[in-house]
Tab-separated table of C-alpha atoms in Angstrom:
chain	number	residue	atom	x	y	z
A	1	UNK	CA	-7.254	-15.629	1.823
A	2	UNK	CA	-6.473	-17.744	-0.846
A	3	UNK	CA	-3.419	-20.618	-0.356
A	4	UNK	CA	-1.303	-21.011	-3.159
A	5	UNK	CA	1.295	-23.558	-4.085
A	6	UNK	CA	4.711	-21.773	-2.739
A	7	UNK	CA	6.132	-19.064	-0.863
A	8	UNK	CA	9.492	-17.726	-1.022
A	9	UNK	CA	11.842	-17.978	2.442
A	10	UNK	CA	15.101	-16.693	2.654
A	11	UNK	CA	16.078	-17.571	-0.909
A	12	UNK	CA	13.896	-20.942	-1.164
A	13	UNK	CA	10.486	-21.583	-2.308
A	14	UNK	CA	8.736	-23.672	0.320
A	15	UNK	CA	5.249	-25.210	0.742
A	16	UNK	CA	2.802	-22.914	1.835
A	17	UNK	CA	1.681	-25.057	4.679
A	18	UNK	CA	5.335	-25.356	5.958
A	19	UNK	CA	5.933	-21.416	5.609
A	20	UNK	CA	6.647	-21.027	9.453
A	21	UNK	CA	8.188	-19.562	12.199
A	22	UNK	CA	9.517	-20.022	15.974
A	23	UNK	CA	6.576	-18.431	18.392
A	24	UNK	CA	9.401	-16.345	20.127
A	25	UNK	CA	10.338	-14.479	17.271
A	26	UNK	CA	10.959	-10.952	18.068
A	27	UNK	CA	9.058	-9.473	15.254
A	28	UNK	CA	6.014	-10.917	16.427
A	29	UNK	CA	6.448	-9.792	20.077
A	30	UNK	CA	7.323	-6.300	19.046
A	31	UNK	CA	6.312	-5.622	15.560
A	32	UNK	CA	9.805	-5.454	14.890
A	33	UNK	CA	9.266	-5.818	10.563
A	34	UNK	CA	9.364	-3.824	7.384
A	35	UNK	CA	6.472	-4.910	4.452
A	36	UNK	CA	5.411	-4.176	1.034
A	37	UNK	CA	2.387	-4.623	-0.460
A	38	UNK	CA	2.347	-5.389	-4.116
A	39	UNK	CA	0.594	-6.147	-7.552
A	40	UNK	CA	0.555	-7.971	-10.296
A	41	UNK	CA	-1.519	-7.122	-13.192
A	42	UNK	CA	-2.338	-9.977	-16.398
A	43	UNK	CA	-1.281	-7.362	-19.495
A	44	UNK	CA	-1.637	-8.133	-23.291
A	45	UNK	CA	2.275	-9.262	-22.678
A	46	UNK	CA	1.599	-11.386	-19.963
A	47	UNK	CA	1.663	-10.711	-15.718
A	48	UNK	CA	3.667	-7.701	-14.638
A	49	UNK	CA	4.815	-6.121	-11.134
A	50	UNK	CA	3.790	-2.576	-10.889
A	51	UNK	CA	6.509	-0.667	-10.080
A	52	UNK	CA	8.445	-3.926	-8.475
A	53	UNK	CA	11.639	-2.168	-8.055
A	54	UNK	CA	10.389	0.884	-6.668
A	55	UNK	CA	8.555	-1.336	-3.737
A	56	UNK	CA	11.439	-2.915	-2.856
A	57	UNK	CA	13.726	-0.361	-2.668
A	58	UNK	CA	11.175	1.267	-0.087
A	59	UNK	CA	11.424	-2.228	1.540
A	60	UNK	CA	15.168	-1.661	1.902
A	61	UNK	CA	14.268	2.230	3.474
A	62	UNK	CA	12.209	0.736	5.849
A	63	UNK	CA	14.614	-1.784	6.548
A	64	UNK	CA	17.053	1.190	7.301
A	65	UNK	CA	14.556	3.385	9.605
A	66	UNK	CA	14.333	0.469	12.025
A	67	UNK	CA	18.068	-0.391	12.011
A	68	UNK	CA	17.804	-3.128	9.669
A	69	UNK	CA	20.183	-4.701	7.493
A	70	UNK	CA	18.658	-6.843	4.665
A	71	UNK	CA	20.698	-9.842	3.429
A	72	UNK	CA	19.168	-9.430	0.522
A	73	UNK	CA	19.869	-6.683	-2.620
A	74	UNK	CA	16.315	-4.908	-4.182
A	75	UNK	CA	17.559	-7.368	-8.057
A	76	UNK	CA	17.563	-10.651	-5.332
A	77	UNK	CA	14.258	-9.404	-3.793
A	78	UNK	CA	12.978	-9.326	-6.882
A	79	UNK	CA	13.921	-11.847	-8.418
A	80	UNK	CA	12.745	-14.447	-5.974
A	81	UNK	CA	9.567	-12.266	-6.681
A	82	UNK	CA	9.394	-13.127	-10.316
A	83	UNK	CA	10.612	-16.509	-9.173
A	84	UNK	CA	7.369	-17.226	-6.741
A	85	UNK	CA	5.073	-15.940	-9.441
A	86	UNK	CA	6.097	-18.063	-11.922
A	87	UNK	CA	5.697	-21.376	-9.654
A	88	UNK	CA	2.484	-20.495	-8.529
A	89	UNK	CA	1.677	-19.939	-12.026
A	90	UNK	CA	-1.036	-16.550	-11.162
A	91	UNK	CA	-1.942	-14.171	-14.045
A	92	UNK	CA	-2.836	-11.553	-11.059
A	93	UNK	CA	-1.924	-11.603	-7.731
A	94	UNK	CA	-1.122	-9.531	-4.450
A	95	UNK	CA	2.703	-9.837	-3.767
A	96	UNK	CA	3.634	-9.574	0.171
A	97	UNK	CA	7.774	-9.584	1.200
A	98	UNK	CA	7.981	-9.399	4.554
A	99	UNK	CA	11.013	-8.841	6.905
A	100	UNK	CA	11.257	-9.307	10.376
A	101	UNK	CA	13.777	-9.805	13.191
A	102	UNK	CA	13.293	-13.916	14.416
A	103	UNK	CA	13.996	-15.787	16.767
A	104	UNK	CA	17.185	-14.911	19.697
A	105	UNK	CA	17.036	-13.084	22.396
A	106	UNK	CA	13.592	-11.605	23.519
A	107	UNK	CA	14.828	-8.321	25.459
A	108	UNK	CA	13.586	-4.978	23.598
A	109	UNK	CA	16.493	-4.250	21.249
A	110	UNK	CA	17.078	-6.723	18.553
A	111	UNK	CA	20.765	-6.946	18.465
A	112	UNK	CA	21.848	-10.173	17.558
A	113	UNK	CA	18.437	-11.293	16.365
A	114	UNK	CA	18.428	-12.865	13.047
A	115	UNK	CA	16.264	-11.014	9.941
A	116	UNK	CA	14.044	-13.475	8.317
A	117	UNK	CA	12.940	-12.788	4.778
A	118	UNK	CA	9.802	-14.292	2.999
A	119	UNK	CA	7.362	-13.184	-0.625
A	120	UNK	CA	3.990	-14.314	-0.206
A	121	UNK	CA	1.753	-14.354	-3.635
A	122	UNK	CA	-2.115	-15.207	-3.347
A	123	UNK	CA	-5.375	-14.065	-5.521
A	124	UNK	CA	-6.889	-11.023	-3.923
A	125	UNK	CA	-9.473	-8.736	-6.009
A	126	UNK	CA	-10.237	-4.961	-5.076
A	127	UNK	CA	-9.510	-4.307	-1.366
A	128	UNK	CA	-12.786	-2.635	-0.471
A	129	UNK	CA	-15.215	-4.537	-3.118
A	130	UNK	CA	-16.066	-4.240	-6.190
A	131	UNK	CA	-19.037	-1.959	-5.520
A	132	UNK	CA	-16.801	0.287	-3.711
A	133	UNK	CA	-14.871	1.264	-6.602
A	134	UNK	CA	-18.240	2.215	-8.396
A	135	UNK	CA	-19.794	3.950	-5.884
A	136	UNK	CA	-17.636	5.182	-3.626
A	137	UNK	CA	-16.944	4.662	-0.178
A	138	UNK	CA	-18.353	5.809	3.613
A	139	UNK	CA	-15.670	7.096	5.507
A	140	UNK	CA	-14.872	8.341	8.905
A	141	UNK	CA	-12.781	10.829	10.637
A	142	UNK	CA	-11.040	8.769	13.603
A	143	UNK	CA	-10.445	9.909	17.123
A	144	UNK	CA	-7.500	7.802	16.750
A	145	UNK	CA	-4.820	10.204	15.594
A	146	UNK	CA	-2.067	8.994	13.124
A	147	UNK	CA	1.474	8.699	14.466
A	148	UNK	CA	3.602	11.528	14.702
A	149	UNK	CA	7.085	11.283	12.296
A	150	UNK	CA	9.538	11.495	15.515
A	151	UNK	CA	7.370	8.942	17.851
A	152	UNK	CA	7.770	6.076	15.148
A	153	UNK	CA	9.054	6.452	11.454
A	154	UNK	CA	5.583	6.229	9.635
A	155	UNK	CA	7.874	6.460	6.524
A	156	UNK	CA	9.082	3.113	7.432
A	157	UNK	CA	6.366	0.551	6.603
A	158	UNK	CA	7.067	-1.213	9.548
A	159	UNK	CA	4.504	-3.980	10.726
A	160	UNK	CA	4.223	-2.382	14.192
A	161	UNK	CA	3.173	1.029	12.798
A	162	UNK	CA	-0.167	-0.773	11.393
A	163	UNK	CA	-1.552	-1.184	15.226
A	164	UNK	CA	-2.387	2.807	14.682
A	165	UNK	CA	-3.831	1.901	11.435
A	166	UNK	CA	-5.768	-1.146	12.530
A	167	UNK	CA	-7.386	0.904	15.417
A	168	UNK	CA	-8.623	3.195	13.270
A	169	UNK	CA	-9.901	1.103	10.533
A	170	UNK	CA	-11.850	-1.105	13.323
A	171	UNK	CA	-13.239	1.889	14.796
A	172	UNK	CA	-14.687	3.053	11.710
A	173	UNK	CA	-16.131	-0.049	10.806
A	174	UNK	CA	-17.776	-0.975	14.038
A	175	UNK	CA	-19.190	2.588	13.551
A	176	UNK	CA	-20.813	1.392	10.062
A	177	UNK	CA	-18.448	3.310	7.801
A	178	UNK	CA	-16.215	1.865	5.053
A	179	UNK	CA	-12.422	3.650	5.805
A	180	UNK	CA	-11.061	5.966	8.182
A	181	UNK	CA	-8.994	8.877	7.827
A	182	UNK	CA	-6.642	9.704	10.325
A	183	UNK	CA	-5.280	13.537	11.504
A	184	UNK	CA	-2.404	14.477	12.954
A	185	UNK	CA	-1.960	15.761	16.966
A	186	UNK	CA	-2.170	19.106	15.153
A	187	UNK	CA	-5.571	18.481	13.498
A	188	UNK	CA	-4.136	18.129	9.970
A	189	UNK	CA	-5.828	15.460	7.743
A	190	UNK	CA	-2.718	12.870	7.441
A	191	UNK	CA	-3.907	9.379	5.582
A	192	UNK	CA	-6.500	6.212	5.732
A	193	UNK	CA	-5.106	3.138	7.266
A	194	UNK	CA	-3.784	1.834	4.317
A	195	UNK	CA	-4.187	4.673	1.805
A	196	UNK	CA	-3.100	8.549	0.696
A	197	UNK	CA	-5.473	11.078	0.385
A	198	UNK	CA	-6.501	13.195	-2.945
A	199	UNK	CA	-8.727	16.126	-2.523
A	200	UNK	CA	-9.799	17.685	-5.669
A	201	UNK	CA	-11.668	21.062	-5.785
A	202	UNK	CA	-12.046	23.835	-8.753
A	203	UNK	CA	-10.370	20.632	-10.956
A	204	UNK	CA	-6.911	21.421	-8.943
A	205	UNK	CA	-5.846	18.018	-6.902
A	206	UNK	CA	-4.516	18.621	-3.465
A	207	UNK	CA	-2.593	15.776	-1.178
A	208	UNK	CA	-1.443	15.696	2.473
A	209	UNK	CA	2.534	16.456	1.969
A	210	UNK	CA	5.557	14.391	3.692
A	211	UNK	CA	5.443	16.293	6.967
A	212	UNK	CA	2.736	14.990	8.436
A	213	UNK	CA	4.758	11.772	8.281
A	214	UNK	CA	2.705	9.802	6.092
A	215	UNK	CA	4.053	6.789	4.360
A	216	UNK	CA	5.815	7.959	0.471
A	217	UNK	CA	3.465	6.350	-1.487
A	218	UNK	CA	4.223	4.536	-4.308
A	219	UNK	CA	0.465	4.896	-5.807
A	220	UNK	CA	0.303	8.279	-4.538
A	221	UNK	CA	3.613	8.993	-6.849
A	222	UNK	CA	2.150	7.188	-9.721
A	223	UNK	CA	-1.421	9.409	-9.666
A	224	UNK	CA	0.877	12.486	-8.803
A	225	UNK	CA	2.669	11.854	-12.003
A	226	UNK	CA	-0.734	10.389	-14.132
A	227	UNK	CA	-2.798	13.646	-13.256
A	228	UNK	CA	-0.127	15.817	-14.127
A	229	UNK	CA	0.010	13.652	-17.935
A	230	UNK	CA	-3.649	14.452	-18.089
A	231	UNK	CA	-3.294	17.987	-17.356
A	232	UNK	CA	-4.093	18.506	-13.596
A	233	UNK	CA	-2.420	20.134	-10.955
A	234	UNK	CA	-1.268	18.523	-8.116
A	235	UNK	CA	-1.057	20.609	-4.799
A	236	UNK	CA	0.573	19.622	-1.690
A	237	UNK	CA	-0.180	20.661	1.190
A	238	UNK	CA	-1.534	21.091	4.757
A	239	UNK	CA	-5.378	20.042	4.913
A	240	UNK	CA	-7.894	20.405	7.709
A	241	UNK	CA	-11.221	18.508	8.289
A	242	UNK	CA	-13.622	21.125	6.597
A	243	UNK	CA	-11.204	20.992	3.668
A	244	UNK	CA	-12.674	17.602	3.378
A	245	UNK	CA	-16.245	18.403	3.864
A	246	UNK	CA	-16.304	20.962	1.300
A	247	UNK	CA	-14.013	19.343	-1.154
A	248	UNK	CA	-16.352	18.305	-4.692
A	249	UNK	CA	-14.515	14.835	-4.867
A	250	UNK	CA	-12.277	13.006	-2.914
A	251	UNK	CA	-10.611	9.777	-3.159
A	252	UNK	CA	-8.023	7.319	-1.507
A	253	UNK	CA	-5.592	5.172	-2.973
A	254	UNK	CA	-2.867	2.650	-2.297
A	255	UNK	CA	-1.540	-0.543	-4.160
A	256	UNK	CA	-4.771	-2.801	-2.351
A	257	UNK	CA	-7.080	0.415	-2.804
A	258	UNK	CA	-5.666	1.209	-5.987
A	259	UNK	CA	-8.111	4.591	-6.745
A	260	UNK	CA	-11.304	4.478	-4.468
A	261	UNK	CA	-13.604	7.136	-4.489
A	262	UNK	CA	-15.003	8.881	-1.382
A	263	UNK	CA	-18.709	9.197	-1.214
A	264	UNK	CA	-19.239	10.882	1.807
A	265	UNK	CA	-16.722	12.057	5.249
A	266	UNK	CA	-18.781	11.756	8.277
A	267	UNK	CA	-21.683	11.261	7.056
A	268	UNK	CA	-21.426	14.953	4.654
A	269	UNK	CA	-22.466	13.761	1.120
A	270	UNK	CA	-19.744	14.598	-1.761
A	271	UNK	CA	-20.247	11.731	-4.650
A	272	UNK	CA	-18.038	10.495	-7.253
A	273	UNK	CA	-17.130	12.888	-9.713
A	274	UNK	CA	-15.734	12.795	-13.467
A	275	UNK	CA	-11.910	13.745	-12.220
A	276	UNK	CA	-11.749	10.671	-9.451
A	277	UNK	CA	-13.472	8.373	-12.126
A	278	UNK	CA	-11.134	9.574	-15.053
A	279	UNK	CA	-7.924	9.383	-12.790
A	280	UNK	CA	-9.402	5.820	-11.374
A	281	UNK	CA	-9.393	4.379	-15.517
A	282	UNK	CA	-6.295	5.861	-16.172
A	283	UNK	CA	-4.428	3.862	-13.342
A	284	UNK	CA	-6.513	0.959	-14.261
A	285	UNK	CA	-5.437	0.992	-17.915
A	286	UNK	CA	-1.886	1.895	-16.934
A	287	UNK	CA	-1.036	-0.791	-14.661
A	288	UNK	CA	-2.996	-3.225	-16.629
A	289	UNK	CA	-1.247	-2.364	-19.982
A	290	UNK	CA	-4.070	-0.985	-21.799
A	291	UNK	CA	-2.440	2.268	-21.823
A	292	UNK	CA	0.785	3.333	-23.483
A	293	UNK	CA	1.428	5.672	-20.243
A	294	UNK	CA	4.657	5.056	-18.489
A	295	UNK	CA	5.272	1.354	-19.485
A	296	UNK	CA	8.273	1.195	-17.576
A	297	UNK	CA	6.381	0.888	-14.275
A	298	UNK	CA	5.167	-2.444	-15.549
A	299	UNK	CA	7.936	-5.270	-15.192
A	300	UNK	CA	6.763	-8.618	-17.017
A	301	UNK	CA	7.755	-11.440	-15.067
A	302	UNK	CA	10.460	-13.095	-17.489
A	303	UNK	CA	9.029	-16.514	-17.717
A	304	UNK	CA	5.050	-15.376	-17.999
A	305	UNK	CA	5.710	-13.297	-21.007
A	306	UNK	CA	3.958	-13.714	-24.128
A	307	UNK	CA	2.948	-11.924	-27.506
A	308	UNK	CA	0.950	-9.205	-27.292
């Protein structure tokens, strides 16, 4: 991880050394925060957020699923956004905001507990290499099962939520995989540790839907709504492990992930095929601005802009 020059705390832009916080916070006790992940593409008009306003409204809907208030509105989130970008002065970046309840009392419930707010902004390339996104990845099906919707909110993306996903992700890897996929306690395929799940077969696309209490997917939306412009159909519904097996491509996605292909499930080969790599260089070009497609989902950041 990368430092950069500043990060943005509770309305202030602060060195990134002195970014701290009190050791009996209550958000790092018990995971007691709400996060976004974020990017920021260079375009031929100069860095834009992808879909800035639509991540921090979810940031505010994950506030509320924990019993949250923010004390800040999704225009002063993101402006202190634009605000950190501009000071650290990064054509592309990953964007983090982060809110958590600090430092009070250290019973269970929060009440009383302060919220702390802070953006982090720091280079970071493609979240499972470079060669990934050519070739595909390994996955695994975990014995770790993802979170059912009434145990905790997974629609919230709460920090403490991301134990479940770090489980399986560690799993997996110590197994010699890439990824994990997670099912539900009913054996439904749900979602990776930090990514949705497309399934395409006879050149239809199919996706876990919202009941098995995956997060709503901001990338997810954006390839629901990019494969239909292409002509696709998008399908959702409930999946089950052979429906992975047999599929003839599959591929995961999320703002780190952006669109990864799927190689192979458990070691049963599928490849990367021409839908996953035309649906992969469609978001590319769209969120990069070599693509006319839905240009409102890029927001320049007012003081990088430049002539295109």
């Amino acid at each position: 991880m990368e430092p950069t020059e500043k990060i943005w705390m509770y309305g202030e832009l602060v060195d990134w050394d002195d970014a701290r916080i009190h050791v009996g916070a209550h958000g790092l006790h018990y995971g007691t925060g709400v996060f976004e992940g974020i990017r920021c593409y260079d375009t031929p008009k100069g860095p834009a957020v992808f879909r800035l306003s639509d991540h921090m409204q979810r940031l505010h809907d994950s506030a509320r699923l924990i019993y949250m208030d923010l004390p800040f509105s999704v225009a002063e989130l993101s402006a202190g956004c634009n605000e950190l970008l501009a000071r650290n002065g990064l054509a592309e970046s990953y964007i983090r905001p982060i809110a958590f309840y600090g430092f009070g009392q250290l019973g269970v419930s929060a009440k009383g507990n302060p919220v702390e707010v802070a953006i982090m902004s720091w280079p970071w390339g493609t979240y499972l290499g470079d060669e990934a996104m050519r070739s595909g990845i390994r996955v695994k099906i975990s014995s770790w099962q993802r979170i059912p919707a009434n145990v905790v909110p997974h629609a919230s993306k709460a920090t403490g939520v991301y134990l479940n996903s770090m489980l399986a992700v560690t799993e997996a890897q110590k197994a010699g995989y890439d990824e994990a996929i997670l099912l539900t306690p009913d054996g439904y395929v749900a979602d990776g540790p930090g990514e949705t799940i497309f399934v395409i077969r006879g050149g239809v696309l199919y996706t876990p839907d919202l009941s098995t209490g995956i997060l709503h997917g901001i990338t997810r939306d954006s390839v629901f709504k990019l494969a239909a412009d292409l002509g696709y159909e998008v399908i959702e519904k409930s999946l089950i492990r052979s429906d992975l097996y047999l599929a003839d491509e599959v591929f995961m996605c999320g703002t780190a992930a952006e669109v990864t292909p799927v190689r192979s499930i458990d070691d049963h080969e599928i490849g990367v095929g021409d839908v996953t790599r035309l649906i992969q260089k469609t978001y590319l070009d769209t969120v990069r601005g070599a693509s006319d497609r839905f240009a409102e989902w890029r927001e320049l950041v007012p003081s990088m802009t430049r002539s295109a």
